[in-house]
Amino acid sequence: MNLTGKQLIGFQKKAAGHRNFQGIQAASGEALPQVFVEATADEANEALTKASSAFKVYRNLSDADRANFLNAIAEEILAIGDVLIQTACAESGLPEARITGERGRTIGQIQAFANFISNPSWKREIMDEAMPERKPLPKPKLVQKQIPLGPTVVFGASNFPLAFSVAGGDTLSALAAGCPVVFKAHPAHPNTCDLVGQAIQRGAQKTGMPDGTFSLVHAQGHEIGGYLVTHPLTKAVAFTGSYRGGKALFDLAVRREVPIPVYAEMGSINPVYLFSDRLATQGEALADAFSQSICLGVGQFCTNPGLIVILDKDREFLTSLAAKLDQMPLGTFLTAGIKQSFEHGFNTLNHHPATQRLTASENAAPSLFSTSVREALANPEVLEEVFGPCTVAVVCQDLAEMIAFTEQLPGQLTATIQAEPSDLAHLDVLIDEVSQKVGRILLNGFPTGVEVSPAMVHGGPFPSTSDARTTSVGTEAIYRFTRPVCWQNF
Ligand code: NAP
């Protein structure tokens, strides 16, 4: 049995480097047996050189050929069977039901892109008929079509080892668009990445894709990621993860001699606005559902509701919610680093003079803090994302203060309004203000589920993402990796 985890460079496997690491079981902290060799710059260069050659062929394949490749990826992933589920569970600490569900989401997402490109309308062709008789000048025939950008580097997140990883939405939308992908594997789940990467490799071989259409490199630390982003053959970057990582890669990309787009999804605190009539009718059920949403996946969701915005007269609800959270277990974090940063975030809020803890535990646990608008605006650190089950409630004196607070909020992926029609009658100005801050507004739901469908926007103004004009979930994600070309007089 070969226990060396290698780079997948097109159809080859390589491991010329000298630095090794192993996957870690999230629950026990023990190392998994396979030893991964970190990629060298030469290997990363080879992956991009192959991707660039493959692009010449791949971009000219028919949509049907590319759809066939995508469907083969889905089949190969399913064919891995239970080993994939067990490996992803071990590396992430997420329960089997969640990972099995995530595999279903991943497969559905791949098939959605395959179906999407099977309809030629995806290229959004726009035609202006010629008007040869037009005076004073004739009008030429113009046809606009989308073409792929080129080799794309993708960074997956730690919190979705399948759906936002090797065969996640970023990789699949780039491949569907006609862009070869070089994937930087997340060091928190290298074994899972390796299994899925090999499935894509097999899918590419079986369907006759050019060598270099897909590569995967392993590394712990930032060097190789930075190398890939600054490489002249890279034409676009997609990233899901921390603000620090996304912003660092964005800065590298804009400083290049030839800048390239970076689509970084960096998470947010996802405000939930709660209103009186809704609380009067749904209070107890809402506290229950809210506590479940805060603790889902140990709170390790970029759409986790980390901020409640509530009127002072409704603050009683916070007591019920805190009581529910006190009963919730903490669970296993994805990595020791994420656990540590959750503890750090909790301690910062717990000892901050601007916040009051409403939950009982003095140690890091599912928790709720409260603060006022004045304190929150004077101490912006209390509104920083704490990745895990931790929420801060900002208590507003009246609707005017709520609107003023919203105007000061940084960009968010989502905002939720919990309101009855009688509440909504007064909320036009607030909702208009909220729409300026987010990519998705929900009414009477919870932001943690992100539907994969054409109308979805999983994005939002900076700093939730680096480009508010796009989405990283749903079929519209493909247009991050295309650009329009106008054919005149052809
Ligand atoms: P991360 O630390 O940003 O890492 C994501 C990927 O980017 C990894 O492959 C990482 O590789 C690479 N990377 C990060 N910074 C880099 C840099 N400066 N240069 C080159 N490569 C870089 O995200 P994470 O590991 O998923 O989670 C850490 C934190 O991110 C969490 O605590 C949470 O706050 C946030 N998060 C946000 C989301 C979201 O949906 N937006 C999802 C998950 C996590 P190396 O580690 O090898 O450098």
Coordinates of N, CA and C and ligand atoms in Angstrom, one line a residue, residues 155-159 184-187 219-223 225-226 239-246 248-249 252 265-267 301-302 338 341 385 387, ligand 1:
F155 N -8.8 27.8 -4.0 CA -8.5 27.5 -2.6 C -9.8 27.0 -1.9
G156 N -9.9 25.9 -1.4 CA -11.1 25.4 -0.7 C -11.1 25.8 0.8
A157 N -12.3 25.7 1.4 CA -12.4 26.1 2.8 C -12.3 24.8 3.7
S158 N -12.0 25.1 5.0 CA -11.9 24.0 5.9 C -13.3 23.4 6.3
N159 N -14.3 24.3 6.2 CA -15.6 23.9 6.9 C -16.5 23.1 6.0
K184 N -5.5 24.2 -4.8 CA -4.6 24.1 -3.6 C -5.4 23.4 -2.5
A185 N -5.0 22.2 -2.1 CA -5.7 21.4 -1.1 C -5.6 22.0 0.2
H186 N -6.7 21.9 1.0 CA -6.7 22.5 2.3 C -6.0 21.5 3.3
P187 N -5.0 22.0 4.0 CA -4.2 21.1 4.9 C -5.0 20.5 6.0
A219 N -0.1 21.7 0.3 CA 0.9 22.5 1.0 C 0.3 22.9 2.3
Q220 N 1.1 23.0 3.3 CA 0.8 23.6 4.6 C 1.5 24.9 4.6
G221 N 0.9 26.0 4.9 CA 1.6 27.3 4.9 C 1.3 28.0 3.6
H222 N 1.7 29.3 3.5 CA 1.2 30.2 2.5 C 2.0 30.2 1.2
E223 N 3.2 29.7 1.2 CA 4.2 29.9 0.1 C 3.6 29.5 -1.3
G225 N 0.5 28.7 -2.2 CA -0.7 29.5 -2.5 C -0.3 30.8 -3.2
G226 N 0.6 31.5 -2.5 CA 1.1 32.8 -3.1 C 1.7 32.7 -4.4
F239 N -11.5 31.6 -3.9 CA -11.1 31.3 -2.5 C -12.3 31.3 -1.6
T240 N -12.3 30.4 -0.7 CA -13.3 30.5 0.5 C -12.5 30.2 1.7
G241 N -12.6 31.1 2.7 CA -11.9 30.9 4.0 C -11.9 32.2 4.7
S242 N -10.8 32.5 5.4 CA -10.7 33.6 6.3 C -10.6 34.9 5.6
Y243 N -10.9 36.0 6.3 CA -10.7 37.4 5.8 C -9.2 37.6 5.5
R244 N -8.4 37.1 6.5 CA -7.0 37.4 6.4 C -6.4 36.7 5.1
G245 N -6.8 35.4 4.9 CA -6.3 34.7 3.8 C -6.8 35.3 2.5
G246 N -8.1 35.5 2.4 CA -8.7 36.1 1.2 C -8.1 37.4 0.8
A248 N -5.2 38.7 1.7 CA -3.8 38.6 1.4 C -3.6 38.1 -0.1
L249 N -4.4 37.2 -0.5 CA -4.4 36.7 -1.9 C -4.9 37.7 -2.9
L252 N -2.1 40.2 -3.3 CA -1.1 39.7 -4.2 C -1.5 39.8 -5.7
E265 N -14.5 34.5 -0.9 CA -15.6 34.6 0.0 C -15.1 34.4 1.4
M266 N -15.2 35.5 2.2 CA -14.5 35.5 3.5 C -15.4 35.5 4.7
G267 N -16.7 35.3 4.5 CA -17.6 35.1 5.7 C -18.1 36.4 6.3
F301 N -20.1 27.9 10.0 CA -20.7 28.2 8.8 C -20.4 29.7 8.5
C302 N -20.1 30.0 7.2 CA -19.9 31.4 6.9 C -21.2 32.2 7.0
I338 N -9.0 26.3 14.7 CA -10.3 26.9 14.8 C -10.8 26.9 16.2
S341 N -9.1 29.6 18.0 CA -9.5 31.0 17.7 C -11.0 31.2 18.2
E385 N -16.2 38.5 13.4 CA -16.7 37.1 13.3 C -16.0 36.2 14.4
F387 N -15.8 32.5 14.7 CA -16.1 31.3 13.9 C -16.5 30.2 14.9
Ligands
NAP1 P1 -8.0 30.0 5.7 O1 -7.1 29.9 6.9 O2 -8.2 31.3 5.1 O3 -7.4 28.9 4.6 C1 -8.1 28.7 3.4 C2 -7.0 28.2 2.4 O4 -6.3 29.4 1.9 C3 -6.0 27.2 2.9 O5 -5.7 26.3 1.8 C4 -4.8 28.1 3.2 O6 -3.7 27.3 3.0 C5 -4.9 29.2 2.2 N1 -4.3 30.4 2.7 C6 -4.8 31.1 3.7 N2 -4.1 32.3 3.8 C7 -3.2 32.3 2.8 C8 -2.2 33.2 2.4 N3 -2.0 34.4 3.1 N4 -1.5 32.9 1.3 C9 -1.7 31.8 0.7 N5 -2.6 30.9 1.0 C10 -3.4 31.1 2.1 O7 -9.4 29.4 6.1 P2 -9.8 28.1 6.9 O8 -8.7 27.3 7.2 O9 -10.9 27.5 6.2 O10 -10.4 28.7 8.3 C11 -9.8 29.6 9.1 C12 -10.7 30.7 9.5 O11 -11.4 31.1 8.3 C13 -11.8 30.3 10.4 O12 -11.5 30.4 11.7 C14 -12.9 31.3 10.0 O13 -12.7 32.5 10.6 C15 -12.7 31.6 8.5 N6 -13.6 30.8 7.6 C16 -14.4 31.4 6.8 C17 -15.2 30.6 5.9 C18 -16.1 31.3 5.0 O14 -17.0 30.6 4.5 N7 -15.9 32.4 4.5 C19 -15.1 29.3 5.9 C20 -14.2 28.7 6.7 C21 -13.4 29.4 7.5 P3 -2.5 27.2 4.2 O15 -3.3 27.0 5.5 O16 -1.8 26.1 3.7 O17 -1.9 28.5 4.1

